[in-house]
Amino acid sequence: MRVLSYVLITALTLGGTLLAVFELSDVSDALIIAVSVSIPMFVVGPAVVGSLAGYWDHRSSTDSSRYLRWWLLGVVAVDVAGAVVVVLASVSAGAPVWVPVVLIGGAAVLLVIARPLGALFRRTEPSPSAYPVGYRFGLAELRHTIVVIAVTFGVSIVVVTIGVVVLAALSGDDPAGLTQAAFLAGQLVFTATAFAALLQSLPLNGLLRASAGHDLGRLRRFSKIVLRGADLPLDPAEQVGVVRYATVVPLALRFQLVYIGLLYTALAFQMVSTWIRGDLGILPPVFLVLMVAVLVWIVPLTLRRIRRATAYAARHADLVDIDQT
């Protein structure tokens, strides 16, 4: 189910992007950039709403219900802004009427079905009781995960190397074509590996949800206590849940760093390739600088949170039967 959702997100985003490339290319650079941002948001926004509805039971608390409502309103606002951009680009490019109708109508349909599909998916999720109190993501699971990520990386290198060789044979001695092929190869390798890391971390996300009883409001309190050092009241059951959360979240955060590093490397290949081609003006170097700034901020912050969570789990290990070694 999860794999299918990622495939659909990728396919819909690619389809919308190709439609924009063929029908909305004769517009200003500013509109091209705006459309390039809007189309993925048409797909990702409903996917986020559906994921929240699927992974969390919004009926479990008022905090969960309010949080889902905030996200839904935010996605609606982003989609409305994207619809305005698509209409402006369509008018500017003289595109057929069906182009904005397909893009905006598709976004509306996705938004309407997001919550019902999420609720349907939630019924297939393991209940919190499916994870015993002492259950952990052990060494065997970790080794399997590392092997899958490494194999994905290796297979991707082999596949894209074959592709580069074929492109080199077709392009002859064109150095520009070879350079672009090499950058594309790097982008594909690291993108595939990033999504492999993301998929392999899903069991950890299941454990985190189970620690809070699929209550998003409770999980946010756990996060404030464990990762930020907040002093919030907990009932006896929540005291056990927060320790389970603190035991799992350090590894989940490490996977998050791996995913971000791989994804940002893929984006860097894409931006450098665009920069060399001279496309999008000053945007590629600005984007690269912003990526570095985000990494400089998020990596130390995540490492601090990992240390806090590990220390919290060690201090309260007596509350649950979990091996801390």
mmCIF file of C-alpha atoms in Angstrom:
data_model
loop_
_atom_site.group_PDB
_atom_site.id
_atom_site.type_symbol
_atom_site.label_atom_id
_atom_site.label_comp_id
_atom_site.label_asym_id
_atom_site.label_seq_id
_atom_site.Cartn_x
_atom_site.Cartn_y
_atom_site.Cartn_z
ATOM 1 C CA MET A 1 0.000 0.000 0.000
ATOM 2 C CA ARG A 2 2.769 2.417 0.953
ATOM 3 C CA VAL A 3 4.874 1.498 -2.063
ATOM 4 C CA LEU A 4 1.838 1.983 -4.304
ATOM 5 C CA SER A 5 1.260 5.434 -2.825
ATOM 6 C CA TYR A 6 4.849 6.483 -3.562
ATOM 7 C CA VAL A 7 4.554 5.179 -7.110
ATOM 8 C CA LEU A 8 1.298 7.088 -7.632
ATOM 9 C CA ILE A 9 2.780 10.292 -6.201
ATOM 10 C CA THR A 10 5.759 10.013 -8.532
ATOM 11 C CA ALA A 11 3.621 9.151 -11.572
ATOM 12 C CA LEU A 12 1.095 11.946 -11.000
ATOM 13 C CA THR A 13 3.814 14.514 -10.385
ATOM 14 C CA LEU A 14 5.697 13.419 -13.485
ATOM 15 C CA GLY A 15 2.509 13.469 -15.570
ATOM 16 C CA GLY A 16 1.585 16.963 -14.436
ATOM 17 C CA THR A 17 5.122 18.189 -15.026
ATOM 18 C CA LEU A 18 5.218 16.759 -18.552
ATOM 19 C CA LEU A 19 1.859 18.385 -19.310
ATOM 20 C CA ALA A 20 3.245 21.720 -18.149
ATOM 21 C CA VAL A 21 6.426 21.252 -20.192
ATOM 22 C CA PHE A 22 4.497 20.613 -23.400
ATOM 23 C CA GLU A 23 1.686 23.144 -22.937
ATOM 24 C CA LEU A 24 2.989 25.905 -20.631
ATOM 25 C CA SER A 25 6.604 26.350 -21.710
ATOM 26 C CA ASP A 26 6.071 29.655 -23.543
ATOM 27 C CA VAL A 27 5.826 31.795 -20.410
ATOM 28 C CA SER A 28 8.204 33.880 -18.320
ATOM 29 C CA ASP A 29 10.853 32.250 -16.123
ATOM 30 C CA ALA A 30 9.002 33.395 -13.005
ATOM 31 C CA LEU A 31 5.823 31.613 -14.082
ATOM 32 C CA ILE A 32 7.782 28.501 -15.072
ATOM 33 C CA ILE A 33 9.313 28.345 -11.590
ATOM 34 C CA ALA A 34 5.923 28.959 -9.957
ATOM 35 C CA VAL A 35 4.268 26.212 -12.021
ATOM 36 C CA SER A 36 7.172 23.846 -11.274
ATOM 37 C CA VAL A 37 6.532 24.338 -7.562
ATOM 38 C CA SER A 38 2.729 24.269 -7.786
ATOM 39 C CA ILE A 39 2.324 20.964 -9.642
ATOM 40 C CA PRO A 40 4.194 18.812 -7.074
ATOM 41 C CA MET A 41 2.219 20.560 -4.320
ATOM 42 C CA PHE A 42 -1.029 19.528 -6.022
ATOM 43 C CA VAL A 43 0.017 15.912 -5.391
ATOM 44 C CA VAL A 44 2.096 16.106 -2.218
ATOM 45 C CA GLY A 45 -0.439 18.203 -0.280
ATOM 46 C CA PRO A 46 -3.308 15.683 -0.523
ATOM 47 C CA ALA A 47 -0.790 12.883 0.077
ATOM 48 C CA VAL A 48 0.200 14.513 3.376
ATOM 49 C CA VAL A 49 -3.454 14.923 4.406
ATOM 50 C CA GLY A 50 -4.163 11.303 3.483
ATOM 51 C CA SER A 51 -1.087 10.125 5.385
ATOM 52 C CA LEU A 52 -2.106 12.027 8.514
ATOM 53 C CA ALA A 53 -5.628 10.603 8.281
ATOM 54 C CA GLY A 54 -4.204 7.124 7.687
ATOM 55 C CA TYR A 55 -1.474 6.999 10.291
ATOM 56 C CA TRP A 56 -3.308 8.844 13.073
ATOM 57 C CA ASP A 57 -6.789 8.488 14.510
ATOM 58 C CA HIS A 58 -8.006 12.085 14.634
ATOM 59 C CA ARG A 59 -10.898 10.956 16.843
ATOM 60 C CA SER A 60 -8.503 9.967 19.632
ATOM 61 C CA SER A 61 -8.107 13.525 20.963
ATOM 62 C CA THR A 62 -8.995 17.125 20.239
ATOM 63 C CA ASP A 63 -5.300 17.854 19.604
ATOM 64 C CA SER A 64 -5.169 15.250 16.830
ATOM 65 C CA SER A 65 -8.362 16.557 15.236
ATOM 66 C CA ARG A 66 -7.160 20.159 15.389
ATOM 67 C CA TYR A 67 -3.742 19.286 13.939
ATOM 68 C CA LEU A 68 -5.296 17.468 10.966
ATOM 69 C CA ARG A 69 -7.647 20.398 10.389
ATOM 70 C CA TRP A 70 -4.697 22.839 10.323
ATOM 71 C CA TRP A 71 -2.925 20.717 7.738
ATOM 72 C CA LEU A 72 -6.056 20.458 5.597
ATOM 73 C CA LEU A 73 -6.570 24.228 5.631
ATOM 74 C CA GLY A 74 -2.898 24.771 4.790
ATOM 75 C CA VAL A 75 -3.057 22.382 1.841
ATOM 76 C CA VAL A 76 -6.239 24.042 0.568
ATOM 77 C CA ALA A 77 -4.523 27.446 0.719
ATOM 78 C CA VAL A 78 -1.484 26.137 -1.170
ATOM 79 C CA ASP A 79 -3.698 24.498 -3.801
ATOM 80 C CA VAL A 80 -5.675 27.708 -4.314
ATOM 81 C CA ALA A 81 -2.444 29.642 -4.824
ATOM 82 C CA GLY A 82 -1.233 26.949 -7.228
ATOM 83 C CA ALA A 83 -4.506 27.105 -9.157
ATOM 84 C CA VAL A 84 -4.063 30.857 -9.629
ATOM 85 C CA VAL A 85 -0.526 30.257 -10.917
ATOM 86 C CA VAL A 86 -1.706 27.588 -13.373
ATOM 87 C CA VAL A 87 -4.477 29.826 -14.709
ATOM 88 C CA LEU A 88 -2.065 32.742 -15.189
ATOM 89 C CA ALA A 89 0.463 30.487 -16.942
ATOM 90 C CA SER A 90 -2.240 28.975 -19.171
ATOM 91 C CA VAL A 91 -3.495 32.402 -20.229
ATOM 92 C CA SER A 92 0.054 33.643 -20.822
ATOM 93 C CA ALA A 93 0.969 30.580 -22.915
ATOM 94 C CA GLY A 94 -2.335 30.514 -24.798
ATOM 95 C CA ALA A 95 -2.816 26.908 -23.705
ATOM 96 C CA PRO A 96 -6.055 24.996 -24.389
ATOM 97 C CA VAL A 97 -8.747 25.305 -21.733
ATOM 98 C CA TRP A 98 -8.459 21.625 -20.841
ATOM 99 C CA VAL A 99 -4.904 22.095 -19.505
ATOM 100 C CA PRO A 100 -5.805 24.114 -16.379
ATOM 101 C CA VAL A 101 -9.006 22.073 -16.034
ATOM 102 C CA VAL A 102 -7.007 18.828 -15.868
ATOM 103 C CA LEU A 103 -4.381 20.191 -13.477
ATOM 104 C CA ILE A 104 -6.726 22.037 -11.124
ATOM 105 C CA GLY A 105 -9.490 19.440 -11.372
ATOM 106 C CA GLY A 106 -7.014 16.667 -10.637
ATOM 107 C CA ALA A 107 -5.750 18.536 -7.572
ATOM 108 C CA ALA A 108 -9.330 19.015 -6.354
ATOM 109 C CA VAL A 109 -10.146 15.321 -6.780
ATOM 110 C CA LEU A 110 -7.015 14.289 -4.880
ATOM 111 C CA LEU A 111 -7.882 16.664 -2.059
ATOM 112 C CA VAL A 112 -11.450 15.360 -1.805
ATOM 113 C CA ILE A 113 -10.451 11.682 -1.649
ATOM 114 C CA ALA A 114 -7.384 12.157 0.585
ATOM 115 C CA ARG A 115 -9.088 11.798 3.978
ATOM 116 C CA PRO A 116 -11.436 8.914 3.029
ATOM 117 C CA LEU A 117 -8.537 6.956 1.534
ATOM 118 C CA GLY A 118 -6.450 7.712 4.607
ATOM 119 C CA ALA A 119 -9.209 6.394 6.864
ATOM 120 C CA LEU A 120 -9.426 3.252 4.721
ATOM 121 C CA PHE A 121 -5.670 2.770 4.976
ATOM 122 C CA ARG A 122 -5.777 3.214 8.770
ATOM 123 C CA ARG A 123 -7.926 0.097 9.087
ATOM 124 C CA THR A 124 -5.046 -1.935 7.618
ATOM 125 C CA GLU A 125 -2.516 -0.546 10.110
ATOM 126 C CA PRO A 126 -1.433 -2.739 13.045
ATOM 127 C CA SER A 127 -3.105 -1.729 16.299
ATOM 128 C CA PRO A 128 -0.872 -0.330 19.069
ATOM 129 C CA SER A 129 -1.232 -3.651 20.908
ATOM 130 C CA ALA A 130 0.394 -5.421 17.944
ATOM 131 C CA TYR A 131 3.756 -4.137 19.203
ATOM 132 C CA PRO A 132 4.718 -5.705 22.550
ATOM 133 C CA VAL A 133 6.093 -3.326 25.170
ATOM 134 C CA GLY A 134 9.588 -4.769 24.841
ATOM 135 C CA TYR A 135 9.593 -4.841 21.052
ATOM 136 C CA ARG A 136 12.417 -2.989 19.385
ATOM 137 C CA PHE A 137 13.992 -2.521 15.983
ATOM 138 C CA GLY A 138 16.806 -4.982 16.652
ATOM 139 C CA LEU A 139 20.194 -5.713 15.100
ATOM 140 C CA ALA A 140 18.749 -8.215 12.627
ATOM 141 C CA GLU A 141 16.283 -5.642 11.302
ATOM 142 C CA LEU A 142 19.000 -3.002 11.176
ATOM 143 C CA ARG A 143 21.378 -5.266 9.233
ATOM 144 C CA HIS A 144 18.600 -6.124 6.775
ATOM 145 C CA THR A 145 17.842 -2.431 6.288
ATOM 146 C CA ILE A 146 21.482 -1.545 5.638
ATOM 147 C CA VAL A 147 21.796 -4.402 3.140
ATOM 148 C CA VAL A 148 18.682 -3.254 1.251
ATOM 149 C CA ILE A 149 19.943 0.332 1.040
ATOM 150 C CA ALA A 150 23.422 -0.790 -0.049
ATOM 151 C CA VAL A 151 22.011 -3.157 -2.683
ATOM 152 C CA THR A 152 19.747 -0.398 -4.000
ATOM 153 C CA PHE A 153 22.743 1.906 -4.283
ATOM 154 C CA GLY A 154 24.815 -0.739 -6.072
ATOM 155 C CA VAL A 155 22.072 -1.785 -8.482
ATOM 156 C CA SER A 156 21.320 1.862 -9.263
ATOM 157 C CA ILE A 157 24.972 2.489 -10.091
ATOM 158 C CA VAL A 158 25.028 -0.490 -12.456
ATOM 159 C CA VAL A 159 21.794 0.513 -14.189
ATOM 160 C CA VAL A 160 22.678 4.181 -14.660
ATOM 161 C CA THR A 161 26.217 3.301 -15.755
ATOM 162 C CA ILE A 162 24.739 1.199 -18.542
ATOM 163 C CA GLY A 163 22.495 4.136 -19.407
ATOM 164 C CA VAL A 164 25.431 6.556 -19.500
ATOM 165 C CA VAL A 165 27.408 4.202 -21.734
ATOM 166 C CA VAL A 166 24.456 3.973 -24.130
ATOM 167 C CA LEU A 167 24.039 7.761 -24.149
ATOM 168 C CA ALA A 168 27.762 8.192 -24.718
ATOM 169 C CA ALA A 169 27.601 5.869 -27.705
ATOM 170 C CA LEU A 170 24.650 7.791 -29.119
ATOM 171 C CA SER A 171 26.082 11.272 -28.495
ATOM 172 C CA GLY A 172 29.520 10.492 -29.899
ATOM 173 C CA ASP A 173 32.200 12.920 -28.761
ATOM 174 C CA ASP A 174 29.820 15.573 -27.419
ATOM 175 C CA PRO A 175 31.349 16.495 -24.016
ATOM 176 C CA ALA A 176 28.307 18.520 -22.977
ATOM 177 C CA GLY A 177 26.037 15.540 -23.550
ATOM 178 C CA LEU A 178 28.314 13.257 -21.547
ATOM 179 C CA THR A 179 28.464 15.740 -18.680
ATOM 180 C CA GLN A 180 24.684 16.033 -18.535
ATOM 181 C CA ALA A 181 24.357 12.243 -18.668
ATOM 182 C CA ALA A 182 26.783 11.896 -15.755
ATOM 183 C CA PHE A 183 24.857 14.414 -13.645
ATOM 184 C CA LEU A 184 21.582 12.684 -14.473
ATOM 185 C CA ALA A 185 23.120 9.363 -13.460
ATOM 186 C CA GLY A 186 24.194 10.764 -10.099
ATOM 187 C CA GLN A 187 20.760 12.242 -9.513
ATOM 188 C CA LEU A 188 18.999 8.942 -10.267
ATOM 189 C CA VAL A 189 21.360 6.871 -8.096
ATOM 190 C CA PHE A 190 20.959 9.029 -5.007
ATOM 191 C CA THR A 191 17.215 9.529 -5.507
ATOM 192 C CA ALA A 192 16.611 5.770 -5.697
ATOM 193 C CA THR A 193 18.776 5.166 -2.623
ATOM 194 C CA ALA A 194 17.026 7.945 -0.706
ATOM 195 C CA PHE A 195 13.619 6.384 -1.300
ATOM 196 C CA ALA A 196 14.994 2.968 -0.348
ATOM 197 C CA ALA A 197 16.109 4.457 2.972
ATOM 198 C CA LEU A 198 12.700 6.073 3.410
ATOM 199 C CA LEU A 199 10.829 2.829 2.769
ATOM 200 C CA GLN A 200 13.091 0.877 5.109
ATOM 201 C CA SER A 201 12.422 3.340 7.937
ATOM 202 C CA LEU A 202 8.639 2.806 7.799
ATOM 203 C CA PRO A 203 8.631 0.116 10.554
ATOM 204 C CA LEU A 204 10.237 2.656 12.880
ATOM 205 C CA ASN A 205 7.460 5.102 12.128
ATOM 206 C CA GLY A 206 4.970 2.360 12.977
ATOM 207 C CA LEU A 207 6.643 1.862 16.358
ATOM 208 C CA LEU A 208 6.541 5.599 17.060
ATOM 209 C CA ARG A 209 2.837 5.727 16.246
ATOM 210 C CA ALA A 210 2.183 2.682 18.412
ATOM 211 C CA SER A 211 4.039 4.252 21.342
ATOM 212 C CA ALA A 212 1.437 7.038 21.372
ATOM 213 C CA GLY A 213 -1.563 4.817 20.648
ATOM 214 C CA HIS A 214 -1.968 6.411 17.202
ATOM 215 C CA ASP A 215 -2.819 9.690 18.973
ATOM 216 C CA LEU A 216 -1.021 12.532 17.181
ATOM 217 C CA GLY A 217 -1.611 14.965 20.037
ATOM 218 C CA ARG A 218 0.019 12.544 22.483
ATOM 219 C CA LEU A 219 2.950 11.939 20.143
ATOM 220 C CA ARG A 220 3.573 15.687 19.907
ATOM 221 C CA ARG A 221 3.713 15.830 23.729
ATOM 222 C CA PHE A 222 6.169 12.922 23.724
ATOM 223 C CA SER A 223 8.296 14.797 21.205
ATOM 224 C CA LYS A 224 8.363 17.940 23.345
ATOM 225 C CA ILE A 225 9.329 15.961 26.438
ATOM 226 C CA VAL A 226 11.994 13.732 24.883
ATOM 227 C CA LEU A 227 13.504 15.943 22.181
ATOM 228 C CA ARG A 228 13.072 19.405 23.699
ATOM 229 C CA GLY A 229 13.274 18.667 27.418
ATOM 230 C CA ALA A 230 9.796 20.030 28.200
ATOM 231 C CA ASP A 231 8.238 19.241 31.591
ATOM 232 C CA LEU A 232 4.694 18.094 30.801
ATOM 233 C CA PRO A 233 2.342 15.950 32.919
ATOM 234 C CA LEU A 234 1.882 12.294 31.937
ATOM 235 C CA ASP A 235 -0.430 9.593 33.225
ATOM 236 C CA PRO A 236 1.069 6.159 34.110
ATOM 237 C CA ALA A 237 0.316 4.650 30.680
ATOM 238 C CA GLU A 238 1.876 7.642 28.930
ATOM 239 C CA GLN A 239 5.000 7.324 31.088
ATOM 240 C CA VAL A 240 5.579 3.903 29.543
ATOM 241 C CA GLY A 241 4.717 5.151 26.063
ATOM 242 C CA VAL A 242 7.125 8.072 26.221
ATOM 243 C CA VAL A 243 10.013 5.742 27.117
ATOM 244 C CA ARG A 244 9.130 3.490 24.182
ATOM 245 C CA TYR A 245 9.126 6.618 22.011
ATOM 246 C CA ALA A 246 12.525 7.682 23.386
ATOM 247 C CA THR A 247 13.942 4.230 22.633
ATOM 248 C CA VAL A 248 12.855 4.223 18.989
ATOM 249 C CA VAL A 249 13.205 7.865 17.948
ATOM 250 C CA PRO A 250 17.059 8.058 17.938
ATOM 251 C CA LEU A 251 17.268 5.426 15.195
ATOM 252 C CA ALA A 252 14.364 7.045 13.326
ATOM 253 C CA LEU A 253 16.214 10.369 13.403
ATOM 254 C CA ARG A 254 19.387 8.712 12.098
ATOM 255 C CA PHE A 255 17.417 7.321 9.168
ATOM 256 C CA GLN A 256 16.013 10.801 8.640
ATOM 257 C CA LEU A 257 19.531 12.201 8.360
ATOM 258 C CA VAL A 258 20.484 9.467 5.887
ATOM 259 C CA TYR A 259 17.408 10.181 3.765
ATOM 260 C CA ILE A 260 17.975 13.940 3.787
ATOM 261 C CA GLY A 261 21.645 13.518 2.908
ATOM 262 C CA LEU A 262 20.897 11.233 -0.034
ATOM 263 C CA LEU A 263 18.001 13.368 -1.293
ATOM 264 C CA TYR A 264 19.996 16.601 -1.037
ATOM 265 C CA THR A 265 22.867 14.978 -2.922
ATOM 266 C CA ALA A 266 20.440 14.069 -5.723
ATOM 267 C CA LEU A 267 19.078 17.625 -5.751
ATOM 268 C CA ALA A 268 22.621 18.990 -5.850
ATOM 269 C CA PHE A 269 23.350 16.930 -8.978
ATOM 270 C CA GLN A 270 20.194 18.331 -10.570
ATOM 271 C CA MET A 271 20.945 21.944 -9.622
ATOM 272 C CA VAL A 272 24.566 21.786 -10.795
ATOM 273 C CA SER A 273 23.415 20.274 -14.091
ATOM 274 C CA THR A 274 20.854 23.062 -14.508
ATOM 275 C CA TRP A 275 23.474 25.670 -13.602
ATOM 276 C CA ILE A 276 25.912 24.343 -16.216
ATOM 277 C CA ARG A 277 23.201 24.431 -18.890
ATOM 278 C CA GLY A 278 22.458 28.033 -17.972
ATOM 279 C CA ASP A 279 18.793 27.323 -17.252
ATOM 280 C CA LEU A 280 16.699 29.207 -14.658
ATOM 281 C CA GLY A 281 19.253 31.995 -14.269
ATOM 282 C CA ILE A 282 20.428 32.566 -10.698
ATOM 283 C CA LEU A 283 18.037 30.044 -9.143
ATOM 284 C CA PRO A 284 20.391 26.979 -9.109
ATOM 285 C CA PRO A 285 23.246 28.615 -7.123
ATOM 286 C CA VAL A 286 20.739 30.234 -4.750
ATOM 287 C CA PHE A 287 19.057 26.855 -4.242
ATOM 288 C CA LEU A 288 22.416 25.196 -3.534
ATOM 289 C CA VAL A 289 23.280 27.835 -0.930
ATOM 290 C CA LEU A 290 19.887 27.353 0.730
ATOM 291 C CA MET A 291 20.429 23.581 0.796
ATOM 292 C CA VAL A 292 23.760 24.022 2.560
ATOM 293 C CA ALA A 293 22.167 26.434 5.045
ATOM 294 C CA VAL A 294 19.402 23.930 5.825
ATOM 295 C CA LEU A 295 21.945 21.148 6.377
ATOM 296 C CA VAL A 296 24.069 23.355 8.645
ATOM 297 C CA TRP A 297 20.952 23.993 10.733
ATOM 298 C CA ILE A 298 19.258 20.595 10.720
ATOM 299 C CA VAL A 299 22.212 18.210 11.198
ATOM 300 C CA PRO A 300 23.466 19.610 14.553
ATOM 301 C CA LEU A 301 19.858 20.007 15.753
ATOM 302 C CA THR A 302 19.050 16.383 14.920
ATOM 303 C CA LEU A 303 22.234 15.104 16.566
ATOM 304 C CA ARG A 304 21.374 17.012 19.760
ATOM 305 C CA ARG A 305 17.898 15.493 19.742
ATOM 306 C CA ILE A 306 19.335 12.010 19.264
ATOM 307 C CA ARG A 307 21.547 12.501 22.338
ATOM 308 C CA ARG A 308 18.618 13.820 24.390
ATOM 309 C CA ALA A 309 16.380 10.908 23.434
ATOM 310 C CA THR A 310 19.087 8.333 24.151
ATOM 311 C CA ALA A 311 19.738 9.883 27.563
ATOM 312 C CA TYR A 312 16.011 10.002 28.384
ATOM 313 C CA ALA A 313 15.539 6.332 27.464
ATOM 314 C CA ALA A 314 18.545 5.345 29.589
ATOM 315 C CA ARG A 315 17.282 7.321 32.622
ATOM 316 C CA HIS A 316 13.828 5.733 32.479
ATOM 317 C CA ALA A 317 14.733 2.239 31.256
ATOM 318 C CA ASP A 318 13.313 0.729 34.457
ATOM 319 C CA LEU A 319 9.769 1.652 33.365
ATOM 320 C CA VAL A 320 9.752 -0.839 30.487
ATOM 321 C CA ASP A 321 11.567 -4.056 29.734
ATOM 322 C CA ILE A 322 13.828 -2.748 26.950
ATOM 323 C CA ASP A 323 17.463 -3.651 26.478
ATOM 324 C CA GLN A 324 19.427 -0.408 26.142
ATOM 325 C CA THR A 325 22.650 -1.972 24.856
#
